[in-house]
PDB file of C-alpha atoms in Angstrom:
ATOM      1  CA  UNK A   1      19.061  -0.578   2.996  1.00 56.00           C
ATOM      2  CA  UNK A   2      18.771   3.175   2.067  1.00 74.00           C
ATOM      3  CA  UNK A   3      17.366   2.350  -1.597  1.00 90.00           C
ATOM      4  CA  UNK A   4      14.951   0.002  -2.366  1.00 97.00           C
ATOM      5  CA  UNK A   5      14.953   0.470  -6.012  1.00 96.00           C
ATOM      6  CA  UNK A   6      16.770  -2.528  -7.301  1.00 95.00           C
ATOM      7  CA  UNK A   7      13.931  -4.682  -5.349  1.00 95.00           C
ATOM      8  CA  UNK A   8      11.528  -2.495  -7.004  1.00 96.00           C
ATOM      9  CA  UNK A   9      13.231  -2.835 -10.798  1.00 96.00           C
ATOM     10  CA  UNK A  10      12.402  -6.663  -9.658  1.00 96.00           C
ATOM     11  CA  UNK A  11       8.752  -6.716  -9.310  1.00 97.00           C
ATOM     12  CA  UNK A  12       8.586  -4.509 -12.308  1.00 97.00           C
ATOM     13  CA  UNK A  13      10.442  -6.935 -14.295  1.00 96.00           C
ATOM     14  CA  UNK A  14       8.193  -9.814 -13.389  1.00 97.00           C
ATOM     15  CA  UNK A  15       4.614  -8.206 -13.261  1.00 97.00           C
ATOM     16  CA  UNK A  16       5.506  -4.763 -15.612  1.00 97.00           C
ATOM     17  CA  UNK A  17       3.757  -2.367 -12.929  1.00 97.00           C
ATOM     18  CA  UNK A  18       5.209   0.712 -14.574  1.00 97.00           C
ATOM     19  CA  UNK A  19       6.012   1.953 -18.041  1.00 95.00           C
ATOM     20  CA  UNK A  20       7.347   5.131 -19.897  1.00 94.00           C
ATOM     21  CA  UNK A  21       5.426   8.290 -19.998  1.00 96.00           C
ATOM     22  CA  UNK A  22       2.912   6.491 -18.033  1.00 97.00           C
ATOM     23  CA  UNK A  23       0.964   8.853 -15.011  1.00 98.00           C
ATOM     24  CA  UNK A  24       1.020   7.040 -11.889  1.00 98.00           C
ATOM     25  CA  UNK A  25      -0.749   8.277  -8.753  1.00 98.00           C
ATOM     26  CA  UNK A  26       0.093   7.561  -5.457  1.00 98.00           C
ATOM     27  CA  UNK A  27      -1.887   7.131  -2.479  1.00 98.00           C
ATOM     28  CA  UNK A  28      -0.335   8.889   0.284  1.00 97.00           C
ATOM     29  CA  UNK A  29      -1.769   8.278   3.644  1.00 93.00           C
ATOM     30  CA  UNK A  30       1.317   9.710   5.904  1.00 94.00           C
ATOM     31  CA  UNK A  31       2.292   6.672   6.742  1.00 94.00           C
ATOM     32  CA  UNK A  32       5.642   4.795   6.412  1.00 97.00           C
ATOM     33  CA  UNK A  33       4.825   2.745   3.430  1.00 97.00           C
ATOM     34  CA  UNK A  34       3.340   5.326   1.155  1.00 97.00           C
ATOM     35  CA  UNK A  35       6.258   7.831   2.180  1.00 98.00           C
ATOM     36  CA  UNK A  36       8.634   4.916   1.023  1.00 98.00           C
ATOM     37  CA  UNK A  37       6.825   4.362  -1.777  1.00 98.00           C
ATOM     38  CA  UNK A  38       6.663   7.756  -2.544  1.00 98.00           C
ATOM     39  CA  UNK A  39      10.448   8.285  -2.244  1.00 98.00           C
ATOM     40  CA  UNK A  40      11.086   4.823  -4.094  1.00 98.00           C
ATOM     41  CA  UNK A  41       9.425   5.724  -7.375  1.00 98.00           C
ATOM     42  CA  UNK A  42      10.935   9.522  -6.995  1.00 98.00           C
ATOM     43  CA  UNK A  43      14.262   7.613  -7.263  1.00 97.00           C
ATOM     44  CA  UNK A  44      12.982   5.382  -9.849  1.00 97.00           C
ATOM     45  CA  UNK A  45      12.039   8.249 -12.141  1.00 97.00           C
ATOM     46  CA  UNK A  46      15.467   9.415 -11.667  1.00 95.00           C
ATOM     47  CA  UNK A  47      17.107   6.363 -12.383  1.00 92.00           C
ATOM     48  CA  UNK A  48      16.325   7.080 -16.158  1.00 87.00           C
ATOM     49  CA  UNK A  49      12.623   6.988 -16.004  1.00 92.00           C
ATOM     50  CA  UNK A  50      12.325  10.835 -16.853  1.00 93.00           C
ATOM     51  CA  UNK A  51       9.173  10.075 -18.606  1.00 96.00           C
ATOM     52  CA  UNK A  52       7.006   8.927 -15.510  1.00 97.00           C
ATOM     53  CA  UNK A  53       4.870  11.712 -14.199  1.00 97.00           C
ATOM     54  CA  UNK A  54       3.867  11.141 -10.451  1.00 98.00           C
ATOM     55  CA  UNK A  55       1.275  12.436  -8.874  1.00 98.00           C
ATOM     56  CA  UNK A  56       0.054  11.567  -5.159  1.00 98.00           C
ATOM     57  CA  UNK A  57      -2.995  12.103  -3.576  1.00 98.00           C
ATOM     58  CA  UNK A  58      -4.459  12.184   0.401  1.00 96.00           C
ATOM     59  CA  UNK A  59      -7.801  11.177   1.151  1.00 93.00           C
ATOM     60  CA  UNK A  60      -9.394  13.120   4.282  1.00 91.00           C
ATOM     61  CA  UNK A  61     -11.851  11.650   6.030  1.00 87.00           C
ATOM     62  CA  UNK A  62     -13.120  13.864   8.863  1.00 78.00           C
ATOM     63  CA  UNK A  63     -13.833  11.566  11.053  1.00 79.00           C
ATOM     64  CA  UNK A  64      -9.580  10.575  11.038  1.00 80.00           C
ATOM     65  CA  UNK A  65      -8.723  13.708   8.983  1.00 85.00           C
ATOM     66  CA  UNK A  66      -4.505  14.778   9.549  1.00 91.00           C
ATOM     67  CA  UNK A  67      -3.998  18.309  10.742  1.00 91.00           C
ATOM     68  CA  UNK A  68      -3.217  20.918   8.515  1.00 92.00           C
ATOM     69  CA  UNK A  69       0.239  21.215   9.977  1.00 95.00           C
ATOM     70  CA  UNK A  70       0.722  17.429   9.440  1.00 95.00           C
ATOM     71  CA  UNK A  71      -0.423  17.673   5.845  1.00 96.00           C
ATOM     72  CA  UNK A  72       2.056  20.320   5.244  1.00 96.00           C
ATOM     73  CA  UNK A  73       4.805  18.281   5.992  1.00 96.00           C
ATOM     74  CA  UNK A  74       4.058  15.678   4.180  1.00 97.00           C
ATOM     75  CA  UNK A  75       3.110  18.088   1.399  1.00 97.00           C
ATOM     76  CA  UNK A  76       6.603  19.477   1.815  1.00 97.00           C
ATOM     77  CA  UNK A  77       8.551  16.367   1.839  1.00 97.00           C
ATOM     78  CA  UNK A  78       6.676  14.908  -1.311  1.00 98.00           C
ATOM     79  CA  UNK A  79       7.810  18.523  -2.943  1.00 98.00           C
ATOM     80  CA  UNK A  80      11.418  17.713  -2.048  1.00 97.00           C
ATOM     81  CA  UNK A  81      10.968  14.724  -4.639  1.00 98.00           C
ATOM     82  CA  UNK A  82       9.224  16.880  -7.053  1.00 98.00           C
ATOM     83  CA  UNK A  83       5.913  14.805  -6.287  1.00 98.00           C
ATOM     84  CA  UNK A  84       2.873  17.312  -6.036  1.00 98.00           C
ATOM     85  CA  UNK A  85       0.077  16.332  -3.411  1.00 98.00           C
ATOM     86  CA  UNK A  86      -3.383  16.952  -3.970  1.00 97.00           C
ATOM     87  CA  UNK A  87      -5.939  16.803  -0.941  1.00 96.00           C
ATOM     88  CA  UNK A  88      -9.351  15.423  -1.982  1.00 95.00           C
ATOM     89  CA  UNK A  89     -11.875  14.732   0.556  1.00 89.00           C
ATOM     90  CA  UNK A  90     -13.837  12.031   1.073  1.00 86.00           C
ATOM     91  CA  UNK A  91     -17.065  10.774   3.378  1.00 83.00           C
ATOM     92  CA  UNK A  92     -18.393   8.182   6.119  1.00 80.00           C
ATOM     93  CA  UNK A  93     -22.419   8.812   6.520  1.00 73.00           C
ATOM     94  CA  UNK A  94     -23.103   9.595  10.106  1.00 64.00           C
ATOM     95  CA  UNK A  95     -25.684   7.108   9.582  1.00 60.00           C
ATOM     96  CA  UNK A  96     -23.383   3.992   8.587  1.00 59.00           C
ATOM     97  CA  UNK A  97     -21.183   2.824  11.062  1.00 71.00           C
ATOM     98  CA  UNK A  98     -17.366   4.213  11.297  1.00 68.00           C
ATOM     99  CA  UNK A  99     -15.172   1.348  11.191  1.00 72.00           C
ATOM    100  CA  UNK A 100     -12.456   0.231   9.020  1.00 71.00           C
ATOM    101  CA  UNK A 101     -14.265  -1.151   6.498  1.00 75.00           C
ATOM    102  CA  UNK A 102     -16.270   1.710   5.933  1.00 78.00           C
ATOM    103  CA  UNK A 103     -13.317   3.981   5.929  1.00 79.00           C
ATOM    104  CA  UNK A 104     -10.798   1.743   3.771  1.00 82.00           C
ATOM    105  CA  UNK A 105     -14.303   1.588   1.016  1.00 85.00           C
ATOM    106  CA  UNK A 106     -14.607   5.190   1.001  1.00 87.00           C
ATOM    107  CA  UNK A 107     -10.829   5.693   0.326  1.00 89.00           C
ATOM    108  CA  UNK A 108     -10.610   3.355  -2.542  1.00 91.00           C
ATOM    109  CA  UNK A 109     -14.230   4.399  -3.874  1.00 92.00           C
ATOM    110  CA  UNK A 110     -13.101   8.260  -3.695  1.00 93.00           C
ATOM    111  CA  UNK A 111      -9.206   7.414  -4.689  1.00 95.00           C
ATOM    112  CA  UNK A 112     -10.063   5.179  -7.863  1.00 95.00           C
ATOM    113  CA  UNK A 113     -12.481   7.944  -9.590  1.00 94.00           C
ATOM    114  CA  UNK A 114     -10.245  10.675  -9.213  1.00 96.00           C
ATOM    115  CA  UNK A 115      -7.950   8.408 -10.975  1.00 96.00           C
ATOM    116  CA  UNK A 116     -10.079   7.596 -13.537  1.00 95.00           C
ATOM    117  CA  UNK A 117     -11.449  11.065 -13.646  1.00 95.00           C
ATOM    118  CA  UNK A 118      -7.645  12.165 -14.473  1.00 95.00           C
ATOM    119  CA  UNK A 119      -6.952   9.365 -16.491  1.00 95.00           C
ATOM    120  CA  UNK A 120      -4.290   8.005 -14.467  1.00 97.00           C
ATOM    121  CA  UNK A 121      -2.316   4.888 -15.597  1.00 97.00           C
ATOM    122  CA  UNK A 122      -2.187   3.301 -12.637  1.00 98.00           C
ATOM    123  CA  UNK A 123      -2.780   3.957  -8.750  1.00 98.00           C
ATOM    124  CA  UNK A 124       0.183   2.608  -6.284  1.00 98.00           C
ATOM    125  CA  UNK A 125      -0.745   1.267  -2.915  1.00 98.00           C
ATOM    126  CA  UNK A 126       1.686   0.983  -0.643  1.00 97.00           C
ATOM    127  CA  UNK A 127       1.291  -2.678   0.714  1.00 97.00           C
ATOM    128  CA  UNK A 128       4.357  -4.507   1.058  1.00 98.00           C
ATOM    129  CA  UNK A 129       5.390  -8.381   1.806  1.00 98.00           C
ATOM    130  CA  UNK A 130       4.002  -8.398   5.713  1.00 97.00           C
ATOM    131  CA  UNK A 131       0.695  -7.146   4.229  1.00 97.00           C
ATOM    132  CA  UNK A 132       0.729  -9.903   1.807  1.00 98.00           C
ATOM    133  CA  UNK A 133       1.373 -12.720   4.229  1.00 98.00           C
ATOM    134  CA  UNK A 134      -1.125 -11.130   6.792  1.00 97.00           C
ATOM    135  CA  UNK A 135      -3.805 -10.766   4.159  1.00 97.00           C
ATOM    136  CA  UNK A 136      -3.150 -14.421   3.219  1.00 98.00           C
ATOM    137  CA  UNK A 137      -3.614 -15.753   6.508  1.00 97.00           C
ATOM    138  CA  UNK A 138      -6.651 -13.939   7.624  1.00 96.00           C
ATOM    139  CA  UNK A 139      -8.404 -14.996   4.334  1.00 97.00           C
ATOM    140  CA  UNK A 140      -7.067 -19.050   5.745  1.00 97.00           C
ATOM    141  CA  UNK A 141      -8.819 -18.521   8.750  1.00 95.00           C
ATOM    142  CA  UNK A 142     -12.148 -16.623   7.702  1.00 94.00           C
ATOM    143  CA  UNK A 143     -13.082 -17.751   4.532  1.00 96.00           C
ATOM    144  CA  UNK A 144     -11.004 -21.255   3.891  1.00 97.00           C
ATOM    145  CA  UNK A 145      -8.917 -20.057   0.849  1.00 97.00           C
ATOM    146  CA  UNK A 146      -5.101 -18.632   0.620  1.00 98.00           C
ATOM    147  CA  UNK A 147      -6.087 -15.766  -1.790  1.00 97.00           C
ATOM    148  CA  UNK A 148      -4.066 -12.163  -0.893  1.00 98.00           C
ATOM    149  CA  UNK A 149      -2.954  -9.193  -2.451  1.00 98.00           C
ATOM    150  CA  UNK A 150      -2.047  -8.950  -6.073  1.00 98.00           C
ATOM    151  CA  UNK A 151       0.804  -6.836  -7.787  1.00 98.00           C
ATOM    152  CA  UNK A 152      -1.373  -5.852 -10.676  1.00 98.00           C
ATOM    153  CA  UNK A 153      -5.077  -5.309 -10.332  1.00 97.00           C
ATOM    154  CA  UNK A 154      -7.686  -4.089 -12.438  1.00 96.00           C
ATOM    155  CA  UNK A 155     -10.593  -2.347 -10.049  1.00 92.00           C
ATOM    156  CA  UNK A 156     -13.692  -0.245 -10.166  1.00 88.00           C
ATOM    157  CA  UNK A 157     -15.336  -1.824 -12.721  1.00 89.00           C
ATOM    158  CA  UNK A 158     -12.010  -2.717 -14.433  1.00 90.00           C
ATOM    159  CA  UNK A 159     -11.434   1.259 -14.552  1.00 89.00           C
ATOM    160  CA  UNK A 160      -8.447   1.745 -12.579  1.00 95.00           C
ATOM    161  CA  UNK A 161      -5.222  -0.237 -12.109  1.00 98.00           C
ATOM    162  CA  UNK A 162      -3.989  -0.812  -9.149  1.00 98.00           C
ATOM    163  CA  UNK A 163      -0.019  -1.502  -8.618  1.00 98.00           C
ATOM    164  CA  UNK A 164       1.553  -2.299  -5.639  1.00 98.00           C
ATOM    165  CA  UNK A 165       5.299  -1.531  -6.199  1.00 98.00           C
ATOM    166  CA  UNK A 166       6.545  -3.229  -2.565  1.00 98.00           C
ATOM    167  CA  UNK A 167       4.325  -5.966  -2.292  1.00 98.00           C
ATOM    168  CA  UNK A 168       7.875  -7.876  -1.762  1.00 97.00           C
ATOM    169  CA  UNK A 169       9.879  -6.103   0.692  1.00 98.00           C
ATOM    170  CA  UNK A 170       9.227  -6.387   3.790  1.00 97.00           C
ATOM    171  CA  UNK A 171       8.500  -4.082   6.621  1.00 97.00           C
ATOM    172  CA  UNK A 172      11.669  -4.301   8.600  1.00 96.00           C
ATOM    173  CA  UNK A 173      13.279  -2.768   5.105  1.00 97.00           C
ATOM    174  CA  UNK A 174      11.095  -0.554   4.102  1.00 97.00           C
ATOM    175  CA  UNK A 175      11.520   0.680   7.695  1.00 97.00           C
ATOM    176  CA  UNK A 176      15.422   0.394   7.481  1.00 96.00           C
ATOM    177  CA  UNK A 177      15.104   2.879   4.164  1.00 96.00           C
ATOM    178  CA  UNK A 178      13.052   5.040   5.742  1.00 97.00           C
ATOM    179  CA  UNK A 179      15.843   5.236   8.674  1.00 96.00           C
ATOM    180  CA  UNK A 180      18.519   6.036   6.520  1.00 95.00           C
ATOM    181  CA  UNK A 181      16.311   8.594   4.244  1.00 94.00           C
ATOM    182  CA  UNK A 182      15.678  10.299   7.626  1.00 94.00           C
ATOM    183  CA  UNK A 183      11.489   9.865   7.081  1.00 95.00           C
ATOM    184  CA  UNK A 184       9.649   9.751   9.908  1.00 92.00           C
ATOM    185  CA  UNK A 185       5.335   8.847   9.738  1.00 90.00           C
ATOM    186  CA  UNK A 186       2.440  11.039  10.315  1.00 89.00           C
ATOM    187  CA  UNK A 187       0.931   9.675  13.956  1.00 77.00           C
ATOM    188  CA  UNK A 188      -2.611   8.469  12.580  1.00 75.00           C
ATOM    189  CA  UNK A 189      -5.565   9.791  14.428  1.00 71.00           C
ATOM    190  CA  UNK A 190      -7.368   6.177  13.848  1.00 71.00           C
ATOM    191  CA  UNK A 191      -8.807   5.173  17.200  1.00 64.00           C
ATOM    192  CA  UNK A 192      -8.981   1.557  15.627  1.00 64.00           C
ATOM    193  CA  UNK A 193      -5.191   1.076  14.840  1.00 65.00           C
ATOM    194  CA  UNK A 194      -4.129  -0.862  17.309  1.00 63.00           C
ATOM    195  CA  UNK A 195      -7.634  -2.951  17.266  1.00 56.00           C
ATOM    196  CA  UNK A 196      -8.510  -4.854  14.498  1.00 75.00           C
ATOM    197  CA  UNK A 197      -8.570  -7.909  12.666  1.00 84.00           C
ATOM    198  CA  UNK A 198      -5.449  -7.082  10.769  1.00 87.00           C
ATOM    199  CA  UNK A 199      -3.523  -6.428  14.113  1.00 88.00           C
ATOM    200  CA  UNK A 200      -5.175  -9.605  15.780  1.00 91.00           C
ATOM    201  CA  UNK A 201      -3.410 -11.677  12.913  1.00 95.00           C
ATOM    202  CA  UNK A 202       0.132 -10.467  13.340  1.00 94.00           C
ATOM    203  CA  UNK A 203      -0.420 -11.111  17.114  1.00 94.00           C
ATOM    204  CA  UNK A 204      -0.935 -14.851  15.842  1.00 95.00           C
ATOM    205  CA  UNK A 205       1.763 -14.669  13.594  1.00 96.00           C
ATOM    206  CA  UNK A 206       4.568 -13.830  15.852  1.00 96.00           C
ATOM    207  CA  UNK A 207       2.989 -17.020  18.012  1.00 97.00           C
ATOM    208  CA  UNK A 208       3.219 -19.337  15.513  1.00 96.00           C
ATOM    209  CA  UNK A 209       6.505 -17.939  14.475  1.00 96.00           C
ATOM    210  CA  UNK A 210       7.538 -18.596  17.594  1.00 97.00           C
ATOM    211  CA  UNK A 211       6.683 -21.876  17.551  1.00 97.00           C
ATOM    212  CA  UNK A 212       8.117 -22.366  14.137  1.00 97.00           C
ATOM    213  CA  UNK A 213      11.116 -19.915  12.609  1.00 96.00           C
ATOM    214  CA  UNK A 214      10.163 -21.228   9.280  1.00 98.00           C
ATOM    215  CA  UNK A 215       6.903 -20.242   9.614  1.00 98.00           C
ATOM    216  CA  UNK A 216       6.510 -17.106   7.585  1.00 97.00           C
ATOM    217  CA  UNK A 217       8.262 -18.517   4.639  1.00 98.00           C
ATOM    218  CA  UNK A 218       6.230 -21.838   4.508  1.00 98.00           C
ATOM    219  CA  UNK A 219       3.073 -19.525   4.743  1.00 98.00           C
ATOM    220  CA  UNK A 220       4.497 -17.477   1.666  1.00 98.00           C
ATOM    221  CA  UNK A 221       5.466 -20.143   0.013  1.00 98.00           C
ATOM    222  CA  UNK A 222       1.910 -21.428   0.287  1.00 98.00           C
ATOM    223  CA  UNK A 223      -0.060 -18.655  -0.560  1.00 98.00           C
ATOM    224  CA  UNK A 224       2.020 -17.805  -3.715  1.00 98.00           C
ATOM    225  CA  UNK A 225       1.568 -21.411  -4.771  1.00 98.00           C
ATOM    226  CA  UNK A 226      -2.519 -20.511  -4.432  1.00 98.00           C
ATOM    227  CA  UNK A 227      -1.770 -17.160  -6.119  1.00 98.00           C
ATOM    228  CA  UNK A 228      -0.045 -18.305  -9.125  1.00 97.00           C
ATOM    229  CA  UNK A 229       2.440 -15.883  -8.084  1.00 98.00           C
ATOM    230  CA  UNK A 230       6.438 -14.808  -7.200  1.00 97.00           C
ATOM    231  CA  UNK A 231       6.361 -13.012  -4.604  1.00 97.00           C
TER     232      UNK A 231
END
C-alpha cells in the first residue's frame, strides 16, 4: 500500500479533520507514524488541496533529544515534500521525575502553545488504529471504561485542535507505505521504549489474540460502540 490517501480522504469525510486554506502543523517525532503522516498529507495537498499550508514541528527534550545529524535528515526528507521543520525545545525539571508521562506532558504542553501562538488550525498526531485499540484496552483494565483516542479533539483549554489523520489504518500499513516510499525511522534514544505500560498491553494483546483471531476486531468493535464512533 504505497499511498494511504484514499483511507485518509475517509476519515476526513466522516470527522472533517482538514479544510481549505486551513494551517495544519504536524508533530514530527522521527518516527514511522509522523513520517507517514507527514508524507500522507504532502500527497493530500497535492491531490488538489493546494490551499493547505503544512507546517511540522520537533520537540527536543534533552534528556531524549535526536542528534543533529538525525534531525537533518528528517529535516531534509520533510523538505523533499515541501514541509518546513521547525525545532522548538522543550523541558523535564531535574527535580520531577523523567518518565513517560512527564515527557509525553511536556511535548503536548510545549507543542499546543506554539500552535496556538501561530494560530494553527489544527495539530496532527500521528496515532493510528493499533494506538486506538491499545489505548482502549489499557483504559478497560486501569480505570473500568472503553474510552480511547478521538479523531477530532479540542485541547489546552479548548485552544488547539487536535486531528489525528490515521487513527484508522493500521500499523502493518502504515509500515507497508513507508516500505514502498523508501522511509526509514529515526532510532529513538528513549531508554523506556521497550518498557512501559503501552508495550505491556500489546504483549497482552497478541495473547489474547492468540487465543482468539477475532479478538482485535471484537475489541474495536467495542470500544467504538463506547466512543460513539467509526473507526
Amino acid at each position: 500500500m504505497a499511498s494511504l490517501v484514499p483511507q485518509f480522504s475517509k476519515i476526513n469525510q466522516k470527522y472533517n479533520l482538514i479544510d481549505e486554506n486551513q494551517l495544519i502543523l504536524i508533530a514530527v517525532s522521527g518516527g514511522i507514524d509522523s513520517m507517514v503522516l507527514s508524507r500522507t498529507l504532502a500527497e493530500y495537498r497535492l491531490a488538489g488541496y493546494a490551499s493547505i499550508n503544512l507546517i511540522a514541528v520537533h520537540l527536543s527534550i534533552s534528556q531524549v533529544a535526536l542528534s543533529k545529524e538525525q534531525l537533518d535528515k528528517i529535516k531534509d526528507l520533510l523538505a523533499s515534500w515541501h514541509i518546513p521543520l521547525e525545532i522548538i525545545s522543550g523541558k523535564v525539571l531535574v527535580k520531577d521525575k523523567f518518565d513517560c508521562y512527564a515527557c509525553a506532558r511536556e511535548r503536548r504542553r510545549q507543542l499546543f502553545r506554539h500552535a496556538a501562538d501561530n494560530h494553527c488550525d489544527a495539530v496532527a498526531l500521528g496515532h493510528n488504529l493499533d494506538d486506538y485499540l491499545e489505548t482502549g484496552l489499557m483504559n478497560l483494565i486501569y480505570h473500568g471504561r472503553l474510552e480511547s483516542l478521538q479523531p477530532v479533539q479540542f485541547m489546552f483549554n479548548n485552544k488547539v485542535r487536535v486531528i489525528r489523520p490515521l487513527l484508522d489504518i493500521s500499523k502493518k500499513h502504515i509500515l507497508a507505505s513507508a516500505r514502498a516510499n523508501s522511509i526509514q525511522a529515526v532510532a529513538s534514544p528513549c531508554i523506556f521504549q521497550n518498557d512501559n505500560q503501552r508495550q505491556n498491553i500489546r504483549e497482552t494483546m497478541c495473547v489474547l489474540t492468540h487465543q482468539n483471531r477475532n479478538f482485535r476486531a471484537n475489541l474495536r468493535r467495542a470500544i467504538n460502540h463506547w466512543n460513539n464512533l467509526d473507526i
